[in-house]
JSON list of C-alpha atoms in Angstrom, two decimals:
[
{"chain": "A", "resi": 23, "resn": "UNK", "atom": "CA", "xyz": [0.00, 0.00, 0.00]},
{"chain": "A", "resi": 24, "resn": "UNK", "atom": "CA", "xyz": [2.84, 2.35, 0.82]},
{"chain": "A", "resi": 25, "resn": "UNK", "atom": "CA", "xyz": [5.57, 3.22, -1.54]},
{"chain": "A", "resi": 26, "resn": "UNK", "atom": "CA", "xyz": [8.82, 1.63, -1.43]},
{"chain": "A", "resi": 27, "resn": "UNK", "atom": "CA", "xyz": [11.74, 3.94, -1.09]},
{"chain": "A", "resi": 28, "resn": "UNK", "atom": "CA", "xyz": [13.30, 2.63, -4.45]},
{"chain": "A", "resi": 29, "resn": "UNK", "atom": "CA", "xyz": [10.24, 3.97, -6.33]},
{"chain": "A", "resi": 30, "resn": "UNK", "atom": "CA", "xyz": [10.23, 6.80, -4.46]},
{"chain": "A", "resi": 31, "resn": "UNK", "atom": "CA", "xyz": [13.55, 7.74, -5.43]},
{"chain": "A", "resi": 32, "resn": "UNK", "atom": "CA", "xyz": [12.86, 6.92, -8.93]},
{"chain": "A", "resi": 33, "resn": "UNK", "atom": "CA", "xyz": [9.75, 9.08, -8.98]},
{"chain": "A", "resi": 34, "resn": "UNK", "atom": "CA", "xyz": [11.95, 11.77, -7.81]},
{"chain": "A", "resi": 35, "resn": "UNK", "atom": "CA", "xyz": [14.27, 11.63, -10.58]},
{"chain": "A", "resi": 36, "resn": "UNK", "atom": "CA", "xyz": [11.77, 11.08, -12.89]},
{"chain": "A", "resi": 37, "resn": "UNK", "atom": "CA", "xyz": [9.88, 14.32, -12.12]},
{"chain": "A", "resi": 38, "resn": "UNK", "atom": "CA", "xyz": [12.47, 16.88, -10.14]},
{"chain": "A", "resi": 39, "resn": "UNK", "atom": "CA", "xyz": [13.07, 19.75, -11.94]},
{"chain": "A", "resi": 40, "resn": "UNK", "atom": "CA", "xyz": [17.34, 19.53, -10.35]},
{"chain": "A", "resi": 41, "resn": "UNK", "atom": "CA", "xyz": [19.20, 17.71, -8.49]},
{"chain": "A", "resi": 42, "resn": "UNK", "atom": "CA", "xyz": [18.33, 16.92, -5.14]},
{"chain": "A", "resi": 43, "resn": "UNK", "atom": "CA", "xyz": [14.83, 18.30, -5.60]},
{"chain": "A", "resi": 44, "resn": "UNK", "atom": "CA", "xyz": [11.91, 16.66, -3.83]},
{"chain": "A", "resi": 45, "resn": "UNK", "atom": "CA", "xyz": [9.84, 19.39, -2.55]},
{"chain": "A", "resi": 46, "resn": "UNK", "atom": "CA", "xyz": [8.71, 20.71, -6.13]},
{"chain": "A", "resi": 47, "resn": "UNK", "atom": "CA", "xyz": [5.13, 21.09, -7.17]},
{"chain": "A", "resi": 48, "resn": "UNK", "atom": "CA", "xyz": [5.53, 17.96, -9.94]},
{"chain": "A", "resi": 49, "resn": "UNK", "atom": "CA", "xyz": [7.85, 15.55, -7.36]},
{"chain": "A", "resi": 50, "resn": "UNK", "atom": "CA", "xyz": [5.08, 15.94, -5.34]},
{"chain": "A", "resi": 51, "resn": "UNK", "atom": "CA", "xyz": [2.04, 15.61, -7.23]},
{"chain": "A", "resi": 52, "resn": "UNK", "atom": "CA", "xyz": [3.67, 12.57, -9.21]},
{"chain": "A", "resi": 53, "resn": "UNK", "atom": "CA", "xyz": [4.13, 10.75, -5.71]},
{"chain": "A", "resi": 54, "resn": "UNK", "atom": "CA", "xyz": [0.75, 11.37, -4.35]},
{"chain": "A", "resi": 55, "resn": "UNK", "atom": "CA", "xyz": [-0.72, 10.20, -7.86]},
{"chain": "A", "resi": 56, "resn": "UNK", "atom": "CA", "xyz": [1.82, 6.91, -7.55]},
{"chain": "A", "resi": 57, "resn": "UNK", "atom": "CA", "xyz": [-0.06, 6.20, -3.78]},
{"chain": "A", "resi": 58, "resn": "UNK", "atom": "CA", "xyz": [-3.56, 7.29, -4.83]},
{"chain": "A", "resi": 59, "resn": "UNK", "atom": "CA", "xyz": [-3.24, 4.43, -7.52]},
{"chain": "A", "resi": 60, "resn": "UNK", "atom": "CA", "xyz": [-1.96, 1.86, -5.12]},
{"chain": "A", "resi": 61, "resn": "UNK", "atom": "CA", "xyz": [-4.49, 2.34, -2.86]},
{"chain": "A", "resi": 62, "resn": "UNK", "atom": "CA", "xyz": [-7.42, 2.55, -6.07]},
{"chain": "A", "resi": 63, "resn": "UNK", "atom": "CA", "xyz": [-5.93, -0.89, -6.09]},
{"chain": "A", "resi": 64, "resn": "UNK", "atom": "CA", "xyz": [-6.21, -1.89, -2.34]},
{"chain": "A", "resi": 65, "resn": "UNK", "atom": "CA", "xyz": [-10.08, -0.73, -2.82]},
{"chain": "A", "resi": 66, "resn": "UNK", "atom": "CA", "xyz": [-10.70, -3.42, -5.26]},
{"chain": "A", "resi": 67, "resn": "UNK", "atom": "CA", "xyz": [-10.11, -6.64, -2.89]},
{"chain": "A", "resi": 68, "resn": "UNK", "atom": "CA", "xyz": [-11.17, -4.76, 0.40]},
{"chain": "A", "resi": 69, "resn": "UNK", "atom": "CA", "xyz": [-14.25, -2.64, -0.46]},
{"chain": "A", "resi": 70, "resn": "UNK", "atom": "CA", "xyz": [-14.86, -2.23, 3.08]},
{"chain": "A", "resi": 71, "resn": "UNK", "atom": "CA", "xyz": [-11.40, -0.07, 4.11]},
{"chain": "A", "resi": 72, "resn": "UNK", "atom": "CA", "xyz": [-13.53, 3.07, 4.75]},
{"chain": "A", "resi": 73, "resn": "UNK", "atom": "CA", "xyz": [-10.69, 4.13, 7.25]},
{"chain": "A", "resi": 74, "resn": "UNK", "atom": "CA", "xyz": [-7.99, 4.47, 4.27]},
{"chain": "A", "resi": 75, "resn": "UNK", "atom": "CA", "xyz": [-11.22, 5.65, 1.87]},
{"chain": "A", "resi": 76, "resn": "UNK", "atom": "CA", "xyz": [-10.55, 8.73, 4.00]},
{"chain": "A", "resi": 77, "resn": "UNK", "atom": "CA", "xyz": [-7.34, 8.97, 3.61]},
{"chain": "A", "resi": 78, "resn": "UNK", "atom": "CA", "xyz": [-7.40, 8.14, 0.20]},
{"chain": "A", "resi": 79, "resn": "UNK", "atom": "CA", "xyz": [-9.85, 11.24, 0.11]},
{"chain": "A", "resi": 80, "resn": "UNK", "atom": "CA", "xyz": [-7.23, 13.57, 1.67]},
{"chain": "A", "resi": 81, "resn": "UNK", "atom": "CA", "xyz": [-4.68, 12.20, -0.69]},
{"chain": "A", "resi": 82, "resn": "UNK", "atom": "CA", "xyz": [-6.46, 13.35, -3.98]},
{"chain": "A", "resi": 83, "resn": "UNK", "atom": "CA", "xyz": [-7.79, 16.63, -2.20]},
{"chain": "A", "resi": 84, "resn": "UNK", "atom": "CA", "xyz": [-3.56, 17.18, -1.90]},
{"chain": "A", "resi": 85, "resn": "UNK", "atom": "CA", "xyz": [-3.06, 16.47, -4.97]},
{"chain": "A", "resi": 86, "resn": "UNK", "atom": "CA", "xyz": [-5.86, 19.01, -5.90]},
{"chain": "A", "resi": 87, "resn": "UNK", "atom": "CA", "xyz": [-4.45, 21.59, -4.33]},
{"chain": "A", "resi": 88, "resn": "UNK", "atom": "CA", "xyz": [-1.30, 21.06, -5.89]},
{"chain": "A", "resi": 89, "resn": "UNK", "atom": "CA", "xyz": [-2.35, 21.23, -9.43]},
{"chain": "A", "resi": 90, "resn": "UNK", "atom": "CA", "xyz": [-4.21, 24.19, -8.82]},
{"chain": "A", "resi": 91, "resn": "UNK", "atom": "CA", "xyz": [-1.49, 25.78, -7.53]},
{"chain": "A", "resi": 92, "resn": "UNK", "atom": "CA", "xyz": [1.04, 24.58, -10.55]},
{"chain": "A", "resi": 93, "resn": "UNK", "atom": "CA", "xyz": [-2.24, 25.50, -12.52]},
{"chain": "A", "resi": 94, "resn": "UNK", "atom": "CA", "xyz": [-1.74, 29.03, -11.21]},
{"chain": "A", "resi": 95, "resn": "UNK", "atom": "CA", "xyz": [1.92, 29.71, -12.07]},
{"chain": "A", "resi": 96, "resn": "UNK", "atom": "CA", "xyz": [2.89, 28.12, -14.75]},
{"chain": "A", "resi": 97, "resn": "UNK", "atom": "CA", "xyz": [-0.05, 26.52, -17.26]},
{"chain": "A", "resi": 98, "resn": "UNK", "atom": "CA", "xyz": [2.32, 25.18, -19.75]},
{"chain": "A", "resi": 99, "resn": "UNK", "atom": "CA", "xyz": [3.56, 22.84, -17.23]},
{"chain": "A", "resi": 100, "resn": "UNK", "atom": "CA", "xyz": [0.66, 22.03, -15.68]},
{"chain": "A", "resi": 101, "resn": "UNK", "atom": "CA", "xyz": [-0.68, 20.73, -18.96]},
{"chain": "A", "resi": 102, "resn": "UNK", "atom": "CA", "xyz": [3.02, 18.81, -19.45]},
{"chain": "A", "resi": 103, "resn": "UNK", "atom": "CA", "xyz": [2.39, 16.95, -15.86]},
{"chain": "A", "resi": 104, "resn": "UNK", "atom": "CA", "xyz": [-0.91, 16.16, -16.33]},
{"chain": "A", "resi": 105, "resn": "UNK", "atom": "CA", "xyz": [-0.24, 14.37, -19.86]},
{"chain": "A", "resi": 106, "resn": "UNK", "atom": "CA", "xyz": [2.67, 12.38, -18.14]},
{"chain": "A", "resi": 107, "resn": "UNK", "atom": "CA", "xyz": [0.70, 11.23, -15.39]},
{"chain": "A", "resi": 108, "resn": "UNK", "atom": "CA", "xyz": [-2.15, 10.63, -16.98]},
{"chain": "A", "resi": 109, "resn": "UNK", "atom": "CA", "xyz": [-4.75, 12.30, -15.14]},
{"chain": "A", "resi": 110, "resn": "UNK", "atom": "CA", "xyz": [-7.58, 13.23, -16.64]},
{"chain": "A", "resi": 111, "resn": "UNK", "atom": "CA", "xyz": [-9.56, 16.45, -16.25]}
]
């Protein structure tokens, strides 16, 4: 359910914009999209978790607020993140 550190790291040098960059907009939306899907996948043998339902919840309200935000500044790469994640809107 959690992320291992090894894709962690990997999702951090996929998406940091430098080196040793981890609290960007796009590290962190691409790491809360990575644990939002592992726990879409969770839901679909235990459809009775409504404890981590919630947290899923927060999760993807995080991520909200971060895409907004990247929404706000810079569109162009907003647009870039979203097509390499594959969320949809």
């Amino acid at each position: 359910m959690s992320l291992t550190t090894e894709r962690k790291t990997e999702i951090i040098k996929t998406y940091a914009t430098k080196t040793g960059d981890t609290g960007s907009p796009e590290v962190q939306v691409a790491i809360l999209s990575e644990r939002i899907s592992g726990l879409t996948e969770h839901f679909k043998t235990h459809v009775k978790d409504n404890h981590s339902r919630r947290g899923l919840l927060k999760l993807v309200s995080q991520r909200r607020q971060l895409l907004d935000y990247l929404k706000r500044t810079d569109e162009t790469l907003y647009r870039t993140l979203i097509e390499r994640l594959g969320i949809r809107r």
